[in-house]
Amino acid sequence: MTEGKRFSQIYLEKGIPLKDSRRMRNRISAYYWDALERDSSSLVQLIHKETGAKVPYSMGGYMLTEFFEECEVRDLLDSVTLIYKYYKQRNNQQRADNWVQFASRVFKEENVGYRIDNQGGVHFFIDEEFENNKLSTIASLSHHPAVLETFEQSYDYLDQDPPHHASAIRSMFEAIEILYKHIIDAERKERLNSIGVQKNLKSLSQQKLAGKPVELAASDHMLDGLCDWIDAGHMYRHGQKIEEVEEPSIEFTVLFISQGATYIRYLLQYA
């Protein structure tokens, strides 16, 4: 449904998520002025103490609106978290939630590459599909804590500044390796590789799909794709015979992690 939505949210091309945005800053500033200005002194003190940034001051008092419009982006993003925690610690959860809900909406509508977690922390954001893929996989791993821990670590590496793409790839590979070992009840020395997929996972697929020849044939192709995914991952685990390891691009890393998450959900049927 598009009725009642603003023109810019329907027709303007979003493009690659931005690291900063003048409109985002203006909207954050306006919300502060409208809803939070009464707590100006306490919020300024908190920002000064926790970030080391300096909020400008005039004869009329501290100017947080100007601060949000002109500060470094790191200080703006830190302020989102600090303001959330300020209200939560004072048992004003409604105001804390309203603040991050507004900021989250602004980030999305102004196409800036950040998201806010349930505790007000700001993280890098790839795109909505990438996040949905992550969350649906996490929801399916409640009975596999070792896989879940390593899976989440993969995304944590992308949250660092700068992001560690190769480490994210290695963690996603390890998550599937842990799941694979559980599926086949492997000995400790057994590793995830193409030979194991062809020998073990295809055998399980044949047993499960014995009465569905079309899906069995299609599944064989999908498992062949997993073999290619594994071989690609090995390139960033121990496949580069050079002193200075080539860091993978964000585009390749997102592809690899997204496919890894999908393969985890697919393989859970055998766990």
PDB file of C-alpha atoms in Angstrom, residues 102-242:
ATOM      1  CA  PHE A 102      12.204   7.552  15.498  1.00  0.00           C
ATOM      2  CA  ALA A 103      15.950   7.328  14.853  1.00  0.00           C
ATOM      3  CA  SER A 104      15.521   3.874  13.274  1.00  0.00           C
ATOM      4  CA  ARG A 105      12.810   5.197  10.970  1.00  0.00           C
ATOM      5  CA  VAL A 106      14.993   8.137   9.981  1.00  0.00           C
ATOM      6  CA  PHE A 107      17.935   5.859   9.230  1.00  0.00           C
ATOM      7  CA  LYS A 108      15.723   3.753   6.972  1.00  0.00           C
ATOM      8  CA  GLU A 109      13.932   6.617   5.227  1.00  0.00           C
ATOM      9  CA  GLU A 110      17.112   8.619   4.623  1.00  0.00           C
ATOM     10  CA  ASN A 111      18.973   5.483   3.495  1.00  0.00           C
ATOM     11  CA  VAL A 112      21.872   5.684   5.927  1.00  0.00           C
ATOM     12  CA  GLY A 113      23.761   2.466   6.541  1.00  0.00           C
ATOM     13  CA  TYR A 114      23.046   1.961  10.231  1.00  0.00           C
ATOM     14  CA  ARG A 115      20.603   0.029  12.386  1.00  0.00           C
ATOM     15  CA  ILE A 116      19.772   0.224  16.096  1.00  0.00           C
ATOM     16  CA  ASP A 117      19.575  -2.862  18.305  1.00  0.00           C
ATOM     17  CA  ASN A 118      17.166  -3.507  21.186  1.00  0.00           C
ATOM     18  CA  GLN A 119      19.466  -1.769  23.661  1.00  0.00           C
ATOM     19  CA  GLY A 120      19.967   1.370  21.614  1.00  0.00           C
ATOM     20  CA  GLY A 121      23.329   0.373  20.142  1.00  0.00           C
ATOM     21  CA  VAL A 122      24.044   1.498  16.582  1.00  0.00           C
ATOM     22  CA  HIS A 123      25.508  -0.961  14.068  1.00  0.00           C
ATOM     23  CA  PHE A 124      26.408  -0.981  10.401  1.00  0.00           C
ATOM     24  CA  PHE A 125      23.518  -2.007   8.148  1.00  0.00           C
ATOM     25  CA  ILE A 126      23.946  -3.743   4.796  1.00  0.00           C
ATOM     26  CA  ASP A 127      20.335  -3.924   3.613  1.00  0.00           C
ATOM     27  CA  GLU A 128      16.970  -5.211   4.816  1.00  0.00           C
ATOM     28  CA  GLU A 129      17.224  -8.562   3.059  1.00  0.00           C
ATOM     29  CA  PHE A 130      20.640  -9.214   4.623  1.00  0.00           C
ATOM     30  CA  GLU A 131      19.232  -8.492   8.095  1.00  0.00           C
ATOM     31  CA  ASN A 132      16.135 -10.631   7.535  1.00  0.00           C
ATOM     32  CA  ASN A 133      18.305 -13.532   6.405  1.00  0.00           C
ATOM     33  CA  LYS A 134      20.380 -13.197   9.565  1.00  0.00           C
ATOM     34  CA  LEU A 135      17.387 -13.002  11.914  1.00  0.00           C
ATOM     35  CA  SER A 136      15.540 -15.946  10.382  1.00  0.00           C
ATOM     36  CA  THR A 137      18.660 -18.101  10.689  1.00  0.00           C
ATOM     37  CA  ILE A 138      19.214 -17.065  14.315  1.00  0.00           C
ATOM     38  CA  ALA A 139      15.625 -18.038  15.091  1.00  0.00           C
ATOM     39  CA  SER A 140      16.231 -21.530  13.709  1.00  0.00           C
ATOM     40  CA  LEU A 141      19.391 -22.166  15.753  1.00  0.00           C
ATOM     41  CA  SER A 142      17.947 -22.176  19.277  1.00  0.00           C
ATOM     42  CA  HIS A 143      18.905 -25.845  19.738  1.00  0.00           C
ATOM     43  CA  HIS A 144      22.412 -25.436  18.308  1.00  0.00           C
ATOM     44  CA  PRO A 145      24.216 -22.935  20.574  1.00  0.00           C
ATOM     45  CA  ALA A 146      27.711 -23.640  19.235  1.00  0.00           C
ATOM     46  CA  VAL A 147      26.582 -22.978  15.659  1.00  0.00           C
ATOM     47  CA  LEU A 148      24.658 -19.887  16.768  1.00  0.00           C
ATOM     48  CA  GLU A 149      27.623 -18.377  18.609  1.00  0.00           C
ATOM     49  CA  THR A 150      29.933 -18.714  15.618  1.00  0.00           C
ATOM     50  CA  PHE A 151      27.226 -17.605  13.184  1.00  0.00           C
ATOM     51  CA  GLU A 152      26.645 -14.388  15.146  1.00  0.00           C
ATOM     52  CA  GLN A 153      30.393 -13.806  15.376  1.00  0.00           C
ATOM     53  CA  SER A 154      30.483 -13.626  11.589  1.00  0.00           C
ATOM     54  CA  TYR A 155      28.136 -10.635  11.642  1.00  0.00           C
ATOM     55  CA  ASP A 156      29.983  -9.102  14.586  1.00  0.00           C
ATOM     56  CA  TYR A 157      33.103  -8.890  12.441  1.00  0.00           C
ATOM     57  CA  LEU A 158      31.138  -6.802   9.923  1.00  0.00           C
ATOM     58  CA  ASP A 159      30.081  -4.501  12.774  1.00  0.00           C
ATOM     59  CA  GLN A 160      33.638  -3.476  13.568  1.00  0.00           C
ATOM     60  CA  ASP A 161      35.190  -0.299  12.263  1.00  0.00           C
ATOM     61  CA  PRO A 162      36.756  -1.079   9.903  1.00  0.00           C
ATOM     62  CA  PRO A 163      34.853  -4.321   9.242  1.00  0.00           C
ATOM     63  CA  HIS A 164      36.897  -7.545   9.084  1.00  0.00           C
ATOM     64  CA  HIS A 165      35.605  -9.216   5.937  1.00  0.00           C
ATOM     65  CA  ALA A 166      37.972 -12.206   5.908  1.00  0.00           C
ATOM     66  CA  SER A 167      37.252 -12.959   9.574  1.00  0.00           C
ATOM     67  CA  ALA A 168      33.512 -12.793   8.870  1.00  0.00           C
ATOM     68  CA  ILE A 169      33.953 -15.342   6.088  1.00  0.00           C
ATOM     69  CA  ARG A 170      36.007 -17.641   8.300  1.00  0.00           C
ATOM     70  CA  SER A 171      33.414 -17.524  11.089  1.00  0.00           C
ATOM     71  CA  MET A 172      30.559 -18.339   8.719  1.00  0.00           C
ATOM     72  CA  PHE A 173      32.584 -21.255   7.342  1.00  0.00           C
ATOM     73  CA  GLU A 174      33.199 -22.488  10.899  1.00  0.00           C
ATOM     74  CA  ALA A 175      29.476 -22.256  11.739  1.00  0.00           C
ATOM     75  CA  ILE A 176      28.611 -24.593   8.866  1.00  0.00           C
ATOM     76  CA  GLU A 177      31.523 -26.868   9.748  1.00  0.00           C
ATOM     77  CA  ILE A 178      30.220 -27.227  13.313  1.00  0.00           C
ATOM     78  CA  LEU A 179      26.748 -28.036  12.003  1.00  0.00           C
ATOM     79  CA  TYR A 180      28.166 -30.487   9.459  1.00  0.00           C
ATOM     80  CA  LYS A 181      30.099 -32.363  12.152  1.00  0.00           C
ATOM     81  CA  HIS A 182      26.953 -32.598  14.255  1.00  0.00           C
ATOM     82  CA  ILE A 183      24.940 -33.948  11.319  1.00  0.00           C
ATOM     83  CA  ILE A 184      27.362 -36.717  10.462  1.00  0.00           C
ATOM     84  CA  ASP A 185      28.434 -37.352  14.087  1.00  0.00           C
ATOM     85  CA  ALA A 186      31.996 -36.747  12.969  1.00  0.00           C
ATOM     86  CA  GLU A 187      35.266 -37.565  14.611  1.00  0.00           C
ATOM     87  CA  ARG A 188      37.206 -34.519  15.784  1.00  0.00           C
ATOM     88  CA  LYS A 189      39.602 -34.609  12.819  1.00  0.00           C
ATOM     89  CA  GLU A 190      36.852 -34.639  10.185  1.00  0.00           C
ATOM     90  CA  ARG A 191      36.726 -31.334   8.312  1.00  0.00           C
ATOM     91  CA  LEU A 192      34.139 -29.681   6.105  1.00  0.00           C
ATOM     92  CA  ASN A 193      35.110 -30.180   2.475  1.00  0.00           C
ATOM     93  CA  SER A 194      33.630 -31.060  -0.890  1.00  0.00           C
ATOM     94  CA  ILE A 195      34.445 -34.745  -0.515  1.00  0.00           C
ATOM     95  CA  GLY A 196      32.459 -34.929   2.721  1.00  0.00           C
ATOM     96  CA  VAL A 197      29.467 -33.234   1.141  1.00  0.00           C
ATOM     97  CA  GLN A 198      29.472 -35.641  -1.793  1.00  0.00           C
ATOM     98  CA  LYS A 199      29.925 -38.667   0.451  1.00  0.00           C
ATOM     99  CA  ASN A 200      27.883 -37.841   3.552  1.00  0.00           C
ATOM    100  CA  LEU A 201      25.328 -35.129   2.844  1.00  0.00           C
ATOM    101  CA  LYS A 202      24.288 -36.512  -0.535  1.00  0.00           C
ATOM    102  CA  SER A 203      23.803 -39.904   1.096  1.00  0.00           C
ATOM    103  CA  LEU A 204      21.474 -38.342   3.679  1.00  0.00           C
ATOM    104  CA  SER A 205      19.642 -36.501   0.913  1.00  0.00           C
ATOM    105  CA  GLN A 206      19.126 -39.743  -1.016  1.00  0.00           C
ATOM    106  CA  GLN A 207      17.638 -41.420   2.062  1.00  0.00           C
ATOM    107  CA  LYS A 208      15.329 -38.499   2.828  1.00  0.00           C
ATOM    108  CA  LEU A 209      14.136 -37.966  -0.739  1.00  0.00           C
ATOM    109  CA  ALA A 210      14.012 -41.563  -1.993  1.00  0.00           C
ATOM    110  CA  GLY A 211      10.399 -41.148  -3.104  1.00  0.00           C
ATOM    111  CA  LYS A 212      10.876 -37.708  -4.692  1.00  0.00           C
ATOM    112  CA  PRO A 213      13.270 -38.153  -7.633  1.00  0.00           C
ATOM    113  CA  VAL A 214      12.866 -34.614  -9.000  1.00  0.00           C
ATOM    114  CA  GLU A 215      13.632 -32.933  -5.681  1.00  0.00           C
ATOM    115  CA  LEU A 216      16.482 -35.380  -5.101  1.00  0.00           C
ATOM    116  CA  ALA A 217      18.090 -34.439  -8.409  1.00  0.00           C
ATOM    117  CA  ALA A 218      17.568 -30.748  -7.694  1.00  0.00           C
ATOM    118  CA  SER A 219      19.006 -31.160  -4.187  1.00  0.00           C
ATOM    119  CA  ASP A 220      22.106 -32.792  -5.641  1.00  0.00           C
ATOM    120  CA  HIS A 221      22.691 -29.633  -7.652  1.00  0.00           C
ATOM    121  CA  MET A 222      22.176 -27.491  -4.531  1.00  0.00           C
ATOM    122  CA  LEU A 223      24.730 -29.580  -2.638  1.00  0.00           C
ATOM    123  CA  ASP A 224      27.120 -29.197  -5.555  1.00  0.00           C
ATOM    124  CA  GLY A 225      26.661 -25.472  -4.977  1.00  0.00           C
ATOM    125  CA  LEU A 226      27.589 -25.988  -1.332  1.00  0.00           C
ATOM    126  CA  CYS A 227      30.801 -27.638  -2.514  1.00  0.00           C
ATOM    127  CA  ASP A 228      31.628 -24.525  -4.541  1.00  0.00           C
ATOM    128  CA  TRP A 229      30.792 -22.360  -1.492  1.00  0.00           C
ATOM    129  CA  ILE A 230      33.187 -24.443   0.620  1.00  0.00           C
ATOM    130  CA  ASP A 231      35.979 -24.184  -1.952  1.00  0.00           C
ATOM    131  CA  ALA A 232      35.481 -20.412  -2.102  1.00  0.00           C
ATOM    132  CA  GLY A 233      35.666 -20.196   1.692  1.00  0.00           C
ATOM    133  CA  HIS A 234      38.916 -22.136   1.766  1.00  0.00           C
ATOM    134  CA  MET A 235      40.495 -19.329  -0.264  1.00  0.00           C
ATOM    135  CA  TYR A 236      40.158 -17.078   2.781  1.00  0.00           C
ATOM    136  CA  ARG A 237      41.038 -19.695   5.391  1.00  0.00           C
ATOM    137  CA  HIS A 238      44.350 -21.014   4.101  1.00  0.00           C
ATOM    138  CA  GLY A 239      44.288 -20.665   0.336  1.00  0.00           C
ATOM    139  CA  GLN A 240      46.398 -17.539  -0.212  1.00  0.00           C
ATOM    140  CA  LYS A 241      50.107 -18.330  -0.531  1.00  0.00           C
ATOM    141  CA  ILE A 242      51.206 -14.722  -0.078  1.00  0.00           C
TER     142      ILE A 242
END
